[in-house]
Amino acid sequence: GDDGVQSCYCPDAICNTTCEASSNPAACWCTFNDVAHRIVGSILGFLLVLRTNIAYYRFYEGKKYMGQIYNGLRNSVVGVIVFLRVDEEDEGDCEQSPAEREELRRDLAKDRIEFRRLTNVLYAFVRQAIREQRHGLPDDKDVNDKELLFTDKMGKPSLSILLNEDERRNLEELDFNNRPNLVVAQMEAIVDHHRRMGNVSERGAMDIYHDLELVLEAFKQCERIVSTKMPYQYVHMVHFLLFVYVNTAPFTYTARFGFLTPIAAAITCVAFYGVAEIGRLIEDPFNWTDPNHDLTGMGWRIYNENLQLHEAGNSNASAEASQSDVDVQLLGDGTTPGVVADLAAVDTNKSLPSSPELKITQPLSTGAKNARRSFHQSHQQSENEVGAIKYMELSTEKVDMP
């Protein structure tokens, strides 16, 4: 009224007193002073923002390390294509006959294909270790390890295509967290064999080893992200304070908002619980709930890109030297397995776009054999260590890239 005192919004049958809404809300029995409520709200807001900030950092770190895995696998394939090669006749250190070079060229082509297959196997095991083994499948949360190894429904390409029966039986006895280590050991064994045979330089082999080590390091960091949970006591206390704060909010609002109290309380509830839910969702970036990182799509992208690089680096080779049985199953007409076809974001019955043909315009010198296009390492070197490195000269006979 005119005296500045506002009538209480409580039903007259319950409360016939008056409440000084702005200065003395405690005059009504169904409301109380909001000072304590404001203090709890400030503390709760800080705790929620802190948790959400930590969760977003984990989400960002997951993306960073998946990019490191992607780059490491691609760079290792580039290294094998560039360094694993046969000396040509016009090179000064060539001591092999044409027949010996042709036989060695076939052996190297097989090992390039095997190395590329192992990159897909390596990524598949990384994907399973940080997602399927922890969260199951979208339609089967209790999937067992054998089913993941033998069917791999969410793999693209799937382990059911990448592995043969003997490999599956041997890997079945190995812990899923240790399978990527074994695959990297096999890949490094291929490179080391040719290093001992003189088919790849020491520097080239070391660069490939380094790329594979970066993949394993990134995998361990992803494991750390998914295995390190927020402390239970912290989460429990936040949820307890959140429950108390939200459910007592109407009692502090009633004197100020009157019949609009339910709307104000609902907005408060949505805001606080919404922030808490966002932190919970992005805390594990490798689960099946959006937002998440598309691990299946990244695997298919790795396969496509490495296949294009392989075909471009072996443009003069026969079809048998550039594609394997796995490629025929994944890309051949009418032979694509149902597991992959159901998940394909693109038409996997069609071959990939034609790759630009790469041709070495001059023989590689001894210095060029010891160099490599490893731009991803430049940011790790100090300014004093960065030098001018000469790389092999490649010319593209096609201008447009796929």
GROMACS .gro file of C-alpha atoms in nm:
model
  402
    1GLY     CA    1   0.000   0.000   0.000
    2ASP     CA    2   0.101   0.362   0.049
    3ASP     CA    3   0.299   0.282   0.360
    4GLY     CA    4   0.551   0.080   0.157
    5VAL     CA    5   0.452  -0.254   0.312
    6GLN     CA    6   0.352  -0.521   0.062
    7SER     CA    7   0.086  -0.778   0.137
    8CYS     CA    8   0.206  -1.135   0.177
    9TYR     CA    9   0.133  -1.361  -0.118
   10CYS     CA   10   0.051  -1.653   0.107
   11PRO     CA   11  -0.315  -1.764   0.101
   12ASP     CA   12  -0.519  -1.563   0.354
   13ALA     CA   13  -0.635  -1.883   0.516
   14ILE     CA   14  -0.277  -1.976   0.600
   15CYS     CA   15  -0.111  -1.644   0.663
   16ASN     CA   16  -0.292  -1.323   0.743
   17THR     CA   17   0.023  -1.129   0.824
   18THR     CA   18   0.205  -0.886   0.604
   19CYS     CA   19   0.555  -0.928   0.468
   20GLU     CA   20   0.799  -0.656   0.400
   21ALA     CA   21   0.910  -0.810   0.072
   22SER     CA   22   1.229  -0.623   0.019
   23SER     CA   23   1.350  -0.568   0.376
   24ASN     CA   24   1.202  -0.838   0.596
   25PRO     CA   25   1.085  -1.147   0.403
   26ALA     CA   26   1.118  -1.357   0.718
   27ALA     CA   27   0.795  -1.199   0.848
   28CYS     CA   28   0.607  -1.470   0.657
   29TRP     CA   29   0.633  -1.827   0.788
   30CYS     CA   30   0.665  -1.982   0.437
   31THR     CA   31   0.972  -1.783   0.335
   32PHE     CA   32   1.306  -1.700   0.493
   33ASN     CA   33   1.593  -1.463   0.464
   34ASP     CA   34   1.790  -1.515   0.142
   35VAL     CA   35   2.138  -1.417   0.268
   36ALA     CA   36   2.240  -1.777   0.338
   37HIS     CA   37   2.082  -1.884   0.010
   38ARG     CA   38   2.292  -1.632  -0.181
   39ILE     CA   39   2.611  -1.751  -0.013
   40VAL     CA   40   2.537  -2.114  -0.097
   41GLY     CA   41   2.449  -2.011  -0.453
   42SER     CA   42   2.785  -1.838  -0.497
   43ILE     CA   43   2.976  -2.139  -0.368
   44LEU     CA   44   2.770  -2.376  -0.580
   45GLY     CA   45   2.820  -2.165  -0.891
   46PHE     CA   46   3.197  -2.172  -0.841
   47LEU     CA   47   3.197  -2.551  -0.797
   48LEU     CA   48   2.983  -2.605  -1.107
   49VAL     CA   49   3.198  -2.376  -1.322
   50LEU     CA   50   3.513  -2.546  -1.195
   51ARG     CA   51   3.382  -2.890  -1.284
   52THR     CA   52   3.260  -2.776  -1.626
   53ASN     CA   53   3.596  -2.615  -1.696
   54ILE     CA   54   3.779  -2.937  -1.608
   55ALA     CA   55   3.537  -3.139  -1.822
   56TYR     CA   56   3.588  -2.910  -2.123
   57TYR     CA   57   3.964  -2.935  -2.079
   58ARG     CA   58   3.935  -3.315  -2.094
   59PHE     CA   59   3.716  -3.284  -2.405
   60TYR     CA   60   3.971  -3.057  -2.572
   61GLU     CA   61   4.261  -3.281  -2.470
   62GLY     CA   62   4.082  -3.580  -2.620
   63LYS     CA   63   4.052  -3.402  -2.953
   64LYS     CA   64   4.417  -3.299  -2.942
   65TYR     CA   65   4.548  -3.649  -2.878
   66MET     CA   66   4.320  -3.803  -3.140
   67GLY     CA   67   4.470  -3.555  -3.386
   68GLN     CA   68   4.815  -3.666  -3.275
   69ILE     CA   69   4.722  -4.029  -3.346
   70TYR     CA   70   4.587  -3.928  -3.686
   71ASN     CA   71   4.903  -3.735  -3.775
   72GLY     CA   72   5.135  -4.007  -3.648
   73LEU     CA   73   4.969  -4.280  -3.856
   74ARG     CA   74   4.963  -4.065  -4.168
   75ASN     CA   75   5.326  -3.953  -4.131
   76SER     CA   76   5.445  -4.309  -4.074
   77VAL     CA   77   5.277  -4.417  -4.400
   78VAL     CA   78   5.436  -4.122  -4.581
   79GLY     CA   79   5.774  -4.224  -4.439
   80VAL     CA   80   5.736  -4.582  -4.560
   81ILE     CA   81   5.632  -4.464  -4.907
   82VAL     CA   82   5.926  -4.224  -4.936
   83PHE     CA   83   6.209  -4.415  -4.772
   84LEU     CA   84   6.124  -4.779  -4.840
   85ARG     CA   85   6.234  -4.799  -5.201
   86VAL     CA   86   6.473  -4.970  -5.440
   87ASP     CA   87   6.787  -4.802  -5.570
   88GLU     CA   88   6.759  -4.723  -5.938
   89GLU     CA   89   7.022  -4.804  -6.199
   90ASP     CA   90   7.142  -4.445  -6.237
   91GLU     CA   91   7.207  -4.408  -5.864
   92GLY     CA   92   7.570  -4.428  -5.767
   93ASP     CA   93   7.530  -4.687  -5.490
   94CYS     CA   94   7.317  -4.928  -5.693
   95GLU     CA   95   7.482  -5.272  -5.695
   96GLN     CA   96   7.183  -5.491  -5.781
   97SER     CA   97   7.093  -5.650  -6.109
   98PRO     CA   98   6.761  -5.564  -6.277
   99ALA     CA   99   6.616  -5.902  -6.175
  100GLU     CA  100   6.719  -5.855  -5.814
  101ARG     CA  101   6.572  -5.505  -5.811
  102GLU     CA  102   6.243  -5.630  -5.951
  103GLU     CA  103   6.218  -5.903  -5.690
  104LEU     CA  104   6.303  -5.657  -5.415
  105ARG     CA  105   6.050  -5.413  -5.553
  106ARG     CA  106   5.776  -5.675  -5.519
  107ASP     CA  107   5.882  -5.754  -5.164
  108LEU     CA  108   5.882  -5.386  -5.070
  109ALA     CA  109   5.536  -5.340  -5.223
  110LYS     CA  110   5.401  -5.624  -5.009
  111ASP     CA  111   5.556  -5.477  -4.695
  112ARG     CA  112   5.411  -5.132  -4.774
  113ILE     CA  113   5.066  -5.288  -4.801
  114GLU     CA  114   5.119  -5.480  -4.479
  115PHE     CA  115   5.239  -5.166  -4.301
  116ARG     CA  116   4.932  -4.977  -4.419
  117ARG     CA  117   4.704  -5.259  -4.303
  118LEU     CA  118   4.867  -5.251  -3.961
  119THR     CA  119   4.800  -4.876  -3.932
  120ASN     CA  120   4.428  -4.951  -3.959
  121VAL     CA  121   4.457  -5.238  -3.712
  122LEU     CA  122   4.645  -5.012  -3.471
  123TYR     CA  123   4.378  -4.744  -3.485
  124ALA     CA  124   4.100  -5.002  -3.444
  125PHE     CA  125   4.258  -5.130  -3.123
  126VAL     CA  126   4.303  -4.774  -2.994
  127ARG     CA  127   3.938  -4.700  -3.072
  128GLN     CA  128   3.817  -5.013  -2.895
  129ALA     CA  129   4.035  -4.953  -2.589
  130ILE     CA  130   3.901  -4.604  -2.525
  131ARG     CA  131   3.539  -4.652  -2.634
  132GLU     CA  132   3.391  -4.998  -2.696
  133GLN     CA  133   3.577  -5.173  -2.414
  134ARG     CA  134   3.451  -4.910  -2.166
  135HIS     CA  135   3.108  -4.814  -2.299
  136GLY     CA  136   3.009  -5.117  -2.505
  137LEU     CA  137   2.801  -5.067  -2.819
  138PRO     CA  138   2.503  -4.834  -2.862
  139ASP     CA  139   2.267  -5.132  -2.870
  140ASP     CA  140   2.466  -5.362  -2.642
  141LYS     CA  141   2.640  -5.216  -2.337
  142ASP     CA  142   2.755  -5.560  -2.217
  143VAL     CA  143   2.941  -5.667  -2.531
  144ASN     CA  144   3.235  -5.898  -2.458
  145ASP     CA  145   3.592  -5.875  -2.579
  146LYS     CA  146   3.564  -6.171  -2.816
  147GLU     CA  147   3.270  -6.016  -3.000
  148LEU     CA  148   3.459  -5.690  -3.039
  149LEU     CA  149   3.762  -5.873  -3.175
  150PHE     CA  150   3.575  -6.101  -3.415
  151THR     CA  151   3.288  -5.879  -3.536
  152ASP     CA  152   3.373  -5.516  -3.447
  153LYS     CA  153   3.034  -5.382  -3.557
  154MET     CA  154   3.124  -5.017  -3.510
  155GLY     CA  155   3.463  -5.041  -3.682
  156LYS     CA  156   3.519  -4.883  -4.018
  157PRO     CA  157   3.717  -5.059  -4.149
  158SER     CA  158   3.623  -5.344  -3.920
  159LEU     CA  159   3.863  -5.582  -3.749
  160SER     CA  160   3.655  -5.864  -3.896
  161ILE     CA  161   3.810  -5.766  -4.230
  162LEU     CA  162   4.151  -5.642  -4.120
  163LEU     CA  163   4.247  -5.954  -3.922
  164ASN     CA  164   4.264  -6.319  -4.021
  165GLU     CA  165   4.160  -6.608  -3.800
  166ASP     CA  166   4.509  -6.686  -3.672
  167GLU     CA  167   4.567  -6.324  -3.573
  168ARG     CA  168   4.234  -6.309  -3.389
  169ARG     CA  169   4.312  -6.621  -3.190
  170ASN     CA  170   4.656  -6.491  -3.092
  171LEU     CA  171   4.524  -6.147  -2.999
  172GLU     CA  172   4.233  -6.289  -2.803
  173GLU     CA  173   4.473  -6.394  -2.527
  174LEU     CA  174   4.623  -6.046  -2.504
  175ASP     CA  175   4.483  -5.767  -2.287
  176PHE     CA  176   4.301  -5.508  -2.498
  177ASN     CA  177   4.518  -5.227  -2.359
  178ASN     CA  178   4.831  -5.406  -2.477
  179ARG     CA  179   4.719  -5.486  -2.831
  180PRO     CA  180   4.824  -5.146  -2.975
  181ASN     CA  181   5.174  -5.204  -2.835
  182LEU     CA  182   5.200  -5.536  -3.015
  183VAL     CA  183   5.085  -5.387  -3.345
  184VAL     CA  184   5.342  -5.106  -3.317
  185ALA     CA  185   5.609  -5.368  -3.249
  186GLN     CA  186   5.511  -5.549  -3.571
  187MET     CA  187   5.523  -5.225  -3.769
  188GLU     CA  188   5.862  -5.133  -3.630
  189ALA     CA  189   5.988  -5.485  -3.705
  190ILE     CA  190   5.904  -5.434  -4.075
  191VAL     CA  191   6.095  -5.107  -4.084
  192ASP     CA  192   6.388  -5.249  -3.886
  193HIS     CA  193   6.416  -5.548  -4.122
  194HIS     CA  194   6.458  -5.320  -4.421
  195ARG     CA  195   6.692  -5.095  -4.225
  196ARG     CA  196   6.920  -5.393  -4.167
  197MET     CA  197   6.890  -5.488  -4.535
  198GLY     CA  198   6.985  -5.135  -4.639
  199ASN     CA  199   6.650  -5.056  -4.803
  200VAL     CA  200   6.580  -4.764  -4.571
  201SER     CA  201   6.824  -4.517  -4.417
  202GLU     CA  202   6.891  -4.486  -4.046
  203ARG     CA  203   6.736  -4.139  -4.036
  204GLY     CA  204   6.427  -4.253  -4.223
  205ALA     CA  205   6.379  -4.549  -3.989
  206MET     CA  206   6.423  -4.329  -3.682
  207ASP     CA  207   6.159  -4.087  -3.809
  208ILE     CA  208   5.909  -4.369  -3.861
  209TYR     CA  209   5.985  -4.504  -3.514
  210HIS     CA  210   5.926  -4.158  -3.372
  211ASP     CA  211   5.587  -4.126  -3.543
  212LEU     CA  212   5.475  -4.460  -3.404
  213GLU     CA  213   5.596  -4.367  -3.057
  214LEU     CA  214   5.386  -4.049  -3.076
  215VAL     CA  215   5.082  -4.264  -3.156
  216LEU     CA  216   5.141  -4.481  -2.850
  217GLU     CA  217   5.200  -4.177  -2.632
  218ALA     CA  218   4.876  -4.018  -2.749
  219PHE     CA  219   4.694  -4.346  -2.689
  220LYS     CA  220   4.816  -4.355  -2.330
  221GLN     CA  221   4.702  -3.996  -2.281
  222CYS     CA  222   4.355  -4.088  -2.411
  223GLU     CA  223   4.353  -4.379  -2.165
  224ARG     CA  224   4.437  -4.136  -1.888
  225ILE     CA  225   4.145  -3.913  -1.987
  226VAL     CA  226   3.886  -4.192  -1.984
  227SER     CA  227   4.020  -4.371  -1.676
  228THR     CA  228   4.063  -4.065  -1.451
  229LYS     CA  229   3.723  -3.980  -1.312
  230MET     CA  230   3.614  -3.683  -1.107
  231PRO     CA  231   3.646  -3.766  -0.734
  232TYR     CA  232   3.323  -3.919  -0.606
  233GLN     CA  233   3.321  -3.702  -0.295
  234TYR     CA  234   3.341  -3.386  -0.504
  235VAL     CA  235   3.059  -3.489  -0.736
  236HIS     CA  236   2.844  -3.609  -0.446
  237MET     CA  237   2.883  -3.284  -0.254
  238VAL     CA  238   2.805  -3.073  -0.560
  239HIS     CA  239   2.489  -3.272  -0.627
  240PHE     CA  240   2.384  -3.247  -0.263
  241LEU     CA  241   2.430  -2.869  -0.254
  242LEU     CA  242   2.256  -2.841  -0.590
  243PHE     CA  243   1.955  -3.036  -0.464
  244VAL     CA  244   1.928  -2.825  -0.147
  245TYR     CA  245   1.974  -2.496  -0.332
  246VAL     CA  246   1.722  -2.563  -0.607
  247ASN     CA  247   1.455  -2.703  -0.377
  248THR     CA  248   1.481  -2.414  -0.130
  249ALA     CA  249   1.481  -2.149  -0.400
  250PRO     CA  250   1.097  -2.110  -0.408
  251PHE     CA  251   1.093  -2.024  -0.038
  252THR     CA  252   1.330  -1.732  -0.094
  253TYR     CA  253   1.149  -1.617  -0.407
  254THR     CA  254   0.792  -1.622  -0.280
  255ALA     CA  255   0.803  -1.285  -0.102
  256ARG     CA  256   0.961  -1.111  -0.401
  257PHE     CA  257   0.797  -1.281  -0.702
  258GLY     CA  258   0.461  -1.380  -0.558
  259PHE     CA  259   0.264  -1.591  -0.800
  260LEU     CA  260   0.557  -1.582  -1.044
  261THR     CA  261   0.768  -1.784  -0.800
  262PRO     CA  262   0.726  -2.118  -0.991
  263ILE     CA  263   0.865  -1.957  -1.308
  264ALA     CA  264   1.166  -1.808  -1.131
  265ALA     CA  265   1.234  -2.137  -0.951
  266ALA     CA  266   1.207  -2.334  -1.277
  267ILE     CA  267   1.459  -2.104  -1.448
  268THR     CA  268   1.699  -2.148  -1.157
  269CYS     CA  269   1.659  -2.525  -1.170
  270VAL     CA  270   1.720  -2.546  -1.546
  271ALA     CA  271   2.024  -2.318  -1.526
  272PHE     CA  272   2.204  -2.498  -1.243
  273TYR     CA  273   2.115  -2.853  -1.343
  274GLY     CA  274   2.189  -2.769  -1.707
  275VAL     CA  275   2.543  -2.658  -1.629
  276ALA     CA  276   2.593  -2.969  -1.416
  277GLU     CA  277   2.469  -3.194  -1.699
  278ILE     CA  278   2.696  -3.027  -1.955
  279GLY     CA  279   2.995  -3.100  -1.734
  280ARG     CA  280   2.888  -3.463  -1.700
  281LEU     CA  281   2.840  -3.513  -2.076
  282ILE     CA  282   3.172  -3.372  -2.195
  283GLU     CA  283   3.371  -3.526  -1.910
  284ASP     CA  284   3.428  -3.839  -2.125
  285PRO     CA  285   3.477  -3.731  -2.489
  286PHE     CA  286   3.487  -4.089  -2.622
  287ASN     CA  287   3.145  -4.219  -2.520
  288TRP     CA  288   2.838  -4.267  -2.740
  289THR     CA  289   2.646  -3.965  -2.611
  290ASP     CA  290   2.666  -3.638  -2.800
  291PRO     CA  291   2.876  -3.433  -2.789
  292ASN     CA  292   3.161  -3.675  -2.854
  293HIS     CA  293   3.451  -3.735  -3.092
  294ASP     CA  294   3.361  -3.939  -3.400
  295LEU     CA  295   3.612  -4.223  -3.364
  296THR     CA  296   3.447  -4.437  -3.632
  297GLY     CA  297   3.457  -4.156  -3.888
  298MET     CA  298   3.821  -4.083  -3.809
  299GLY     CA  299   3.913  -4.448  -3.872
  300TRP     CA  300   3.750  -4.440  -4.215
  301ARG     CA  301   3.923  -4.112  -4.294
  302ILE     CA  302   4.262  -4.259  -4.197
  303TYR     CA  303   4.201  -4.557  -4.423
  304ASN     CA  304   4.098  -4.343  -4.722
  305GLU     CA  305   4.383  -4.095  -4.687
  306ASN     CA  306   4.653  -4.358  -4.643
  307LEU     CA  307   4.519  -4.557  -4.938
  308GLN     CA  308   4.535  -4.248  -5.160
  309LEU     CA  309   4.890  -4.176  -5.043
  310HIS     CA  310   4.987  -4.536  -5.109
  311GLU     CA  311   4.840  -4.537  -5.460
  312ALA     CA  312   4.999  -4.201  -5.539
  313GLY     CA  313   5.341  -4.322  -5.427
  314ASN     CA  314   5.305  -4.645  -5.628
  315SER     CA  315   5.154  -4.503  -5.945
  316ASN     CA  316   5.381  -4.710  -6.168
  317ALA     CA  317   5.306  -5.035  -5.985
  318SER     CA  318   5.047  -5.293  -6.081
  319ALA     CA  319   4.708  -5.316  -5.915
  320GLU     CA  320   4.827  -5.610  -5.706
  321ALA     CA  321   5.108  -5.394  -5.569
  322SER     CA  322   4.883  -5.109  -5.458
  323GLN     CA  323   4.577  -5.286  -5.317
  324SER     CA  324   4.531  -5.581  -5.084
  325ASP     CA  325   4.251  -5.825  -5.019
  326VAL     CA  326   4.127  -5.588  -4.749
  327ASP     CA  327   4.097  -5.307  -5.005
  328VAL     CA  328   3.912  -5.535  -5.245
  329GLN     CA  329   3.660  -5.625  -4.974
  330LEU     CA  330   3.611  -5.265  -4.868
  331LEU     CA  331   3.605  -5.100  -5.210
  332GLY     CA  332   3.522  -5.375  -5.459
  333ASP     CA  333   3.176  -5.383  -5.618
  334GLY     CA  334   2.937  -5.610  -5.439
  335THR     CA  335   3.193  -5.740  -5.189
  336THR     CA  336   3.157  -5.483  -4.915
  337PRO     CA  337   3.065  -5.662  -4.591
  338GLY     CA  338   2.734  -5.569  -4.436
  339VAL     CA  339   2.900  -5.446  -4.118
  340VAL     CA  340   3.085  -5.175  -4.310
  341ALA     CA  341   2.807  -5.102  -4.556
  342ASP     CA  342   2.560  -5.028  -4.278
  343LEU     CA  343   2.793  -4.771  -4.124
  344ALA     CA  344   2.924  -4.614  -4.441
  345ALA     CA  345   2.876  -4.238  -4.452
  346VAL     CA  346   2.972  -4.256  -4.819
  347ASP     CA  347   2.915  -4.514  -5.087
  348THR     CA  348   3.186  -4.768  -5.012
  349ASN     CA  349   3.099  -4.970  -5.324
  350LYS     CA  350   3.271  -4.702  -5.530
  351SER     CA  351   3.643  -4.668  -5.556
  352LEU     CA  352   3.819  -4.371  -5.413
  353PRO     CA  353   3.882  -4.064  -5.630
  354SER     CA  354   4.184  -4.101  -5.853
  355SER     CA  355   4.499  -4.000  -5.673
  356PRO     CA  356   4.747  -3.755  -5.824
  357GLU     CA  357   5.027  -3.945  -5.989
  358LEU     CA  358   5.359  -3.874  -5.823
  359LYS     CA  359   5.682  -3.931  -6.006
  360ILE     CA  360   6.038  -3.892  -5.884
  361THR     CA  361   6.198  -3.659  -6.134
  362GLN     CA  362   6.555  -3.728  -6.018
  363PRO     CA  363   6.719  -4.009  -5.826
  364LEU     CA  364   6.748  -3.957  -5.457
  365SER     CA  365   7.087  -3.849  -5.338
  366THR     CA  366   7.245  -3.983  -5.020
  367GLY     CA  367   7.149  -3.665  -4.837
  368ALA     CA  368   6.791  -3.685  -4.956
  369LYS     CA  369   6.764  -4.039  -4.826
  370ASN     CA  370   6.834  -3.908  -4.478
  371ALA     CA  371   6.569  -3.636  -4.491
  372ARG     CA  372   6.195  -3.645  -4.449
  373ARG     CA  373   5.894  -3.428  -4.475
  374SER     CA  374   5.812  -3.408  -4.103
  375PHE     CA  375   5.656  -3.069  -4.056
  376HIS     CA  376   5.473  -3.185  -3.744
  377GLN     CA  377   5.804  -3.195  -3.558
  378SER     CA  378   5.911  -2.841  -3.641
  379HIS     CA  379   5.723  -2.684  -3.352
  380GLN     CA  380   5.910  -2.908  -3.109
  381GLN     CA  381   6.252  -2.789  -3.220
  382SER     CA  382   6.418  -2.478  -3.092
  383GLU     CA  383   6.515  -2.201  -3.328
  384ASN     CA  384   6.879  -2.306  -3.307
  385GLU     CA  385   6.797  -2.662  -3.411
  386VAL     CA  386   6.583  -2.575  -3.710
  387GLY     CA  387   6.793  -2.603  -4.025
  388ALA     CA  388   6.738  -2.611  -4.396
  389ILE     CA  389   6.658  -2.969  -4.498
  390LYS     CA  390   6.639  -3.073  -4.861
  391TYR     CA  391   6.360  -3.312  -4.944
  392MET     CA  392   6.311  -3.526  -5.251
  393GLU     CA  393   6.165  -3.344  -5.550
  394LEU     CA  394   5.822  -3.464  -5.650
  395SER     CA  395   5.625  -3.347  -5.951
  396THR     CA  396   5.252  -3.393  -5.996
  397GLU     CA  397   5.136  -3.473  -6.346
  398LYS     CA  398   4.780  -3.383  -6.239
  399VAL     CA  399   4.699  -3.038  -6.113
  400ASP     CA  400   4.365  -3.101  -5.943
  401MET     CA  401   4.382  -3.283  -5.613
  402PRO     CA  402   4.105  -3.525  -5.510
   0.00000   0.00000   0.00000
